[in-house]
């Protein structure tokens, strides 16, 4: 199964704390060229192919929620779902991402925060128009692993 997770959803934390090694956090920032800070136009194809291969091996693969990733995965033979915060959580989610930004000082976290603040509503609208199973979080209090366990039961094979 492949889970597209909105920034800050807990993908990295879940994978890091996974004692059974069921989860793989496939980091999209690894596809940036360190010298130019750019990604090739087709980076998402390779990224998604890796995710699909890992999913076929039985892993639950946690991937980014980029538009091009979601569009590619709409045609996947693997089970795919998207997990995002609902529109009412924009401010609280922004605070969460800003704290992560300040704590990590990682450029990817800064990009995630900036994109959230600039395009949150548009991102949610694009996700809703897509053709993937989508779970919206209505509270900041959630258990990502439990949500994924339930998803694995109702996302058809």
PDB file of C-alpha atoms in Angstrom:
ATOM      1  CA  UNK A   1       0.000   0.000   0.000  1.00  0.00           C
ATOM      2  CA  UNK A   2       1.120   3.564  -0.718  1.00  0.00           C
ATOM      3  CA  UNK A   3       0.097   6.501   1.470  1.00  0.00           C
ATOM      4  CA  UNK A   4       0.472  10.050   0.138  1.00  0.00           C
ATOM      5  CA  UNK A   5       0.774  12.129   3.262  1.00  0.00           C
ATOM      6  CA  UNK A   6       0.467  15.859   3.619  1.00  0.00           C
ATOM      7  CA  UNK A   7       3.576  17.543   5.093  1.00  0.00           C
ATOM      8  CA  UNK A   8       3.718  17.163   8.866  1.00  0.00           C
ATOM      9  CA  UNK A   9       1.283  14.238   8.917  1.00  0.00           C
ATOM     10  CA  UNK A  10       3.833  12.023  10.684  1.00  0.00           C
ATOM     11  CA  UNK A  11       5.275   9.898   7.876  1.00  0.00           C
ATOM     12  CA  UNK A  12       8.888  10.120   9.039  1.00  0.00           C
ATOM     13  CA  UNK A  13       7.994   9.678  12.700  1.00  0.00           C
ATOM     14  CA  UNK A  14       5.885   6.606  11.986  1.00  0.00           C
ATOM     15  CA  UNK A  15       8.606   4.971   9.891  1.00  0.00           C
ATOM     16  CA  UNK A  16      11.331   5.837  12.409  1.00  0.00           C
ATOM     17  CA  UNK A  17       9.378   4.316  15.312  1.00  0.00           C
ATOM     18  CA  UNK A  18       8.254   1.227  13.367  1.00  0.00           C
ATOM     19  CA  UNK A  19       9.634  -1.784  15.229  1.00  0.00           C
ATOM     20  CA  UNK A  20       8.090  -4.252  12.735  1.00  0.00           C
ATOM     21  CA  UNK A  21       9.670  -2.516   9.708  1.00  0.00           C
ATOM     22  CA  UNK A  22       6.324  -2.347   7.874  1.00  0.00           C
ATOM     23  CA  UNK A  23       6.680   1.321   6.921  1.00  0.00           C
ATOM     24  CA  UNK A  24       9.117   3.003   4.575  1.00  0.00           C
ATOM     25  CA  UNK A  25       9.290   6.800   4.433  1.00  0.00           C
ATOM     26  CA  UNK A  26      10.295   7.501   0.828  1.00  0.00           C
ATOM     27  CA  UNK A  27      11.837  10.943   1.061  1.00  0.00           C
ATOM     28  CA  UNK A  28      11.113  13.055  -2.035  1.00  0.00           C
ATOM     29  CA  UNK A  29      13.767  15.638  -1.157  1.00  0.00           C
ATOM     30  CA  UNK A  30      16.397  13.043  -2.116  1.00  0.00           C
ATOM     31  CA  UNK A  31      15.501  13.810  -5.728  1.00  0.00           C
ATOM     32  CA  UNK A  32      16.904  17.345  -5.562  1.00  0.00           C
ATOM     33  CA  UNK A  33      20.257  17.953  -7.209  1.00  0.00           C
ATOM     34  CA  UNK A  34      22.376  19.207  -4.296  1.00  0.00           C
ATOM     35  CA  UNK A  35      24.433  21.512  -6.537  1.00  0.00           C
ATOM     36  CA  UNK A  36      21.495  23.261  -8.255  1.00  0.00           C
ATOM     37  CA  UNK A  37      18.671  22.805  -5.757  1.00  0.00           C
ATOM     38  CA  UNK A  38      16.449  21.658  -8.630  1.00  0.00           C
ATOM     39  CA  UNK A  39      14.748  18.389  -9.497  1.00  0.00           C
ATOM     40  CA  UNK A  40      14.559  16.887 -12.965  1.00  0.00           C
ATOM     41  CA  UNK A  41      11.120  17.279 -14.596  1.00  0.00           C
ATOM     42  CA  UNK A  42      10.478  13.538 -14.414  1.00  0.00           C
ATOM     43  CA  UNK A  43      11.713  12.936 -10.846  1.00  0.00           C
ATOM     44  CA  UNK A  44       8.244  11.823  -9.762  1.00  0.00           C
ATOM     45  CA  UNK A  45       8.220   8.914 -12.233  1.00  0.00           C
ATOM     46  CA  UNK A  46      11.245   7.286 -10.582  1.00  0.00           C
ATOM     47  CA  UNK A  47      10.021   8.199  -7.110  1.00  0.00           C
ATOM     48  CA  UNK A  48       6.627   6.569  -7.736  1.00  0.00           C
ATOM     49  CA  UNK A  49       8.151   3.519  -9.403  1.00  0.00           C
ATOM     50  CA  UNK A  50      10.293   2.953  -6.312  1.00  0.00           C
ATOM     51  CA  UNK A  51       7.186   3.355  -4.120  1.00  0.00           C
ATOM     52  CA  UNK A  52       5.246   0.856  -6.239  1.00  0.00           C
ATOM     53  CA  UNK A  53       8.079  -1.665  -6.138  1.00  0.00           C
ATOM     54  CA  UNK A  54       8.352  -1.407  -2.340  1.00  0.00           C
ATOM     55  CA  UNK A  55       4.570  -1.730  -2.020  1.00  0.00           C
ATOM     56  CA  UNK A  56       4.619  -4.903  -4.139  1.00  0.00           C
ATOM     57  CA  UNK A  57       7.178  -6.268  -1.683  1.00  0.00           C
ATOM     58  CA  UNK A  58       4.626  -5.834   1.114  1.00  0.00           C
ATOM     59  CA  UNK A  59       5.729  -2.550   2.660  1.00  0.00           C
ATOM     60  CA  UNK A  60       3.482   0.365   3.470  1.00  0.00           C
ATOM     61  CA  UNK A  61       5.213   3.178   1.629  1.00  0.00           C
ATOM     62  CA  UNK A  62       4.786   6.730   2.869  1.00  0.00           C
ATOM     63  CA  UNK A  63       5.255   9.258   0.065  1.00  0.00           C
ATOM     64  CA  UNK A  64       4.893  12.969  -0.526  1.00  0.00           C
ATOM     65  CA  UNK A  65       1.643  14.587  -1.535  1.00  0.00           C
ATOM     66  CA  UNK A  66       3.007  16.515  -4.543  1.00  0.00           C
ATOM     67  CA  UNK A  67       0.564  16.999  -7.423  1.00  0.00           C
ATOM     68  CA  UNK A  68       2.678  15.052  -9.889  1.00  0.00           C
ATOM     69  CA  UNK A  69       3.071  12.161  -7.433  1.00  0.00           C
ATOM     70  CA  UNK A  70      -0.680  11.900  -6.855  1.00  0.00           C
ATOM     71  CA  UNK A  71      -1.456  12.132 -10.578  1.00  0.00           C
ATOM     72  CA  UNK A  72       1.047   9.379 -11.369  1.00  0.00           C
ATOM     73  CA  UNK A  73      -0.260   7.125  -8.603  1.00  0.00           C
ATOM     74  CA  UNK A  74      -3.874   7.510  -9.800  1.00  0.00           C
ATOM     75  CA  UNK A  75      -2.931   4.948 -12.477  1.00  0.00           C
ATOM     76  CA  UNK A  76      -1.067   2.623 -10.147  1.00  0.00           C
ATOM     77  CA  UNK A  77      -2.072  -0.992  -9.707  1.00  0.00           C
ATOM     78  CA  UNK A  78      -1.058  -0.640  -6.043  1.00  0.00           C
ATOM     79  CA  UNK A  79      -3.479   0.431  -3.317  1.00  0.00           C
ATOM     80  CA  UNK A  80      -3.041   4.177  -2.815  1.00  0.00           C
ATOM     81  CA  UNK A  81      -4.634   6.644  -0.400  1.00  0.00           C
ATOM     82  CA  UNK A  82      -4.069  10.277   0.573  1.00  0.00           C
ATOM     83  CA  UNK A  83      -4.181  11.618   4.141  1.00  0.00           C
ATOM     84  CA  UNK A  84      -4.594  15.374   4.624  1.00  0.00           C
ATOM     85  CA  UNK A  85      -5.752  17.815   7.293  1.00  0.00           C
ATOM     86  CA  UNK A  86      -9.182  19.339   6.695  1.00  0.00           C
ATOM     87  CA  UNK A  87      -9.578  22.996   5.797  1.00  0.00           C
ATOM     88  CA  UNK A  88     -10.485  23.966   9.370  1.00  0.00           C
ATOM     89  CA  UNK A  89      -6.985  22.953  10.522  1.00  0.00           C
ATOM     90  CA  UNK A  90      -5.082  25.376   8.279  1.00  0.00           C
ATOM     91  CA  UNK A  91      -3.881  27.667  11.081  1.00  0.00           C
ATOM     92  CA  UNK A  92      -3.081  24.914  13.589  1.00  0.00           C
ATOM     93  CA  UNK A  93      -1.312  22.898  10.883  1.00  0.00           C
ATOM     94  CA  UNK A  94       0.654  25.988   9.878  1.00  0.00           C
ATOM     95  CA  UNK A  95       1.797  26.415  13.474  1.00  0.00           C
ATOM     96  CA  UNK A  96       2.860  22.760  13.556  1.00  0.00           C
ATOM     97  CA  UNK A  97       4.844  23.134  10.332  1.00  0.00           C
ATOM     98  CA  UNK A  98       6.421  26.402  11.504  1.00  0.00           C
ATOM     99  CA  UNK A  99       7.586  24.751  14.733  1.00  0.00           C
ATOM    100  CA  UNK A 100       9.073  21.888  12.699  1.00  0.00           C
ATOM    101  CA  UNK A 101      10.799  24.466  10.490  1.00  0.00           C
ATOM    102  CA  UNK A 102      12.372  26.249  13.427  1.00  0.00           C
ATOM    103  CA  UNK A 103      13.390  22.996  15.153  1.00  0.00           C
ATOM    104  CA  UNK A 104      14.958  21.346  12.114  1.00  0.00           C
ATOM    105  CA  UNK A 105      16.264  24.320  10.107  1.00  0.00           C
ATOM    106  CA  UNK A 106      15.845  21.984   7.110  1.00  0.00           C
ATOM    107  CA  UNK A 107      15.114  23.648   3.731  1.00  0.00           C
ATOM    108  CA  UNK A 108      12.503  20.971   2.909  1.00  0.00           C
ATOM    109  CA  UNK A 109      10.566  21.887   6.041  1.00  0.00           C
ATOM    110  CA  UNK A 110      10.703  25.564   5.089  1.00  0.00           C
ATOM    111  CA  UNK A 111       9.388  24.724   1.597  1.00  0.00           C
ATOM    112  CA  UNK A 112       6.572  22.657   3.140  1.00  0.00           C
ATOM    113  CA  UNK A 113       5.568  25.483   5.465  1.00  0.00           C
ATOM    114  CA  UNK A 114       5.669  28.097   2.695  1.00  0.00           C
ATOM    115  CA  UNK A 115       3.598  25.936   0.345  1.00  0.00           C
ATOM    116  CA  UNK A 116       1.083  25.228   3.118  1.00  0.00           C
ATOM    117  CA  UNK A 117       0.606  28.914   3.886  1.00  0.00           C
ATOM    118  CA  UNK A 118       0.397  29.946   0.217  1.00  0.00           C
ATOM    119  CA  UNK A 119      -1.595  27.105  -1.337  1.00  0.00           C
ATOM    120  CA  UNK A 120      -3.384  25.078   1.342  1.00  0.00           C
ATOM    121  CA  UNK A 121      -6.923  25.547   0.014  1.00  0.00           C
ATOM    122  CA  UNK A 122      -5.801  24.993  -3.573  1.00  0.00           C
ATOM    123  CA  UNK A 123      -3.923  21.830  -2.566  1.00  0.00           C
ATOM    124  CA  UNK A 124      -7.007  20.430  -0.805  1.00  0.00           C
ATOM    125  CA  UNK A 125      -9.174  21.282  -3.813  1.00  0.00           C
ATOM    126  CA  UNK A 126      -6.735  19.536  -6.175  1.00  0.00           C
ATOM    127  CA  UNK A 127      -6.631  16.457  -3.932  1.00  0.00           C
ATOM    128  CA  UNK A 128     -10.433  16.354  -3.751  1.00  0.00           C
ATOM    129  CA  UNK A 129     -10.683  16.497  -7.568  1.00  0.00           C
ATOM    130  CA  UNK A 130      -8.254  13.590  -7.851  1.00  0.00           C
ATOM    131  CA  UNK A 131      -9.122   9.945  -8.152  1.00  0.00           C
ATOM    132  CA  UNK A 132      -7.532   8.569  -4.966  1.00  0.00           C
ATOM    133  CA  UNK A 133      -9.118   7.483  -1.705  1.00  0.00           C
ATOM    134  CA  UNK A 134      -8.725  10.456   0.624  1.00  0.00           C
ATOM    135  CA  UNK A 135      -8.877  10.639   4.406  1.00  0.00           C
ATOM    136  CA  UNK A 136      -9.311  14.091   5.940  1.00  0.00           C
ATOM    137  CA  UNK A 137      -8.172  14.694   9.490  1.00  0.00           C
ATOM    138  CA  UNK A 138     -10.648  16.796  11.469  1.00  0.00           C
ATOM    139  CA  UNK A 139      -8.494  17.100  14.584  1.00  0.00           C
ATOM    140  CA  UNK A 140      -4.842  17.499  15.471  1.00  0.00           C
ATOM    141  CA  UNK A 141      -5.275  14.486  17.738  1.00  0.00           C
ATOM    142  CA  UNK A 142      -4.975  11.377  15.564  1.00  0.00           C
ATOM    143  CA  UNK A 143      -3.065   8.115  15.339  1.00  0.00           C
ATOM    144  CA  UNK A 144      -1.552   7.780  11.859  1.00  0.00           C
ATOM    145  CA  UNK A 145      -0.812   4.084  12.237  1.00  0.00           C
ATOM    146  CA  UNK A 146      -4.408   3.359  13.242  1.00  0.00           C
ATOM    147  CA  UNK A 147      -5.731   5.348  10.278  1.00  0.00           C
ATOM    148  CA  UNK A 148      -3.490   3.404   7.901  1.00  0.00           C
ATOM    149  CA  UNK A 149      -4.541   0.094   9.467  1.00  0.00           C
ATOM    150  CA  UNK A 150      -8.184   0.996   8.848  1.00  0.00           C
ATOM    151  CA  UNK A 151      -7.396   2.167   5.325  1.00  0.00           C
ATOM    152  CA  UNK A 152      -5.742  -1.100   4.487  1.00  0.00           C
ATOM    153  CA  UNK A 153      -9.043  -2.808   5.304  1.00  0.00           C
ATOM    154  CA  UNK A 154     -11.215  -0.650   3.052  1.00  0.00           C
ATOM    155  CA  UNK A 155      -8.983   0.236   0.139  1.00  0.00           C
ATOM    156  CA  UNK A 156      -9.733  -2.516  -2.336  1.00  0.00           C
ATOM    157  CA  UNK A 157      -6.966  -4.604  -3.776  1.00  0.00           C
TER     158      UNK A 157
END
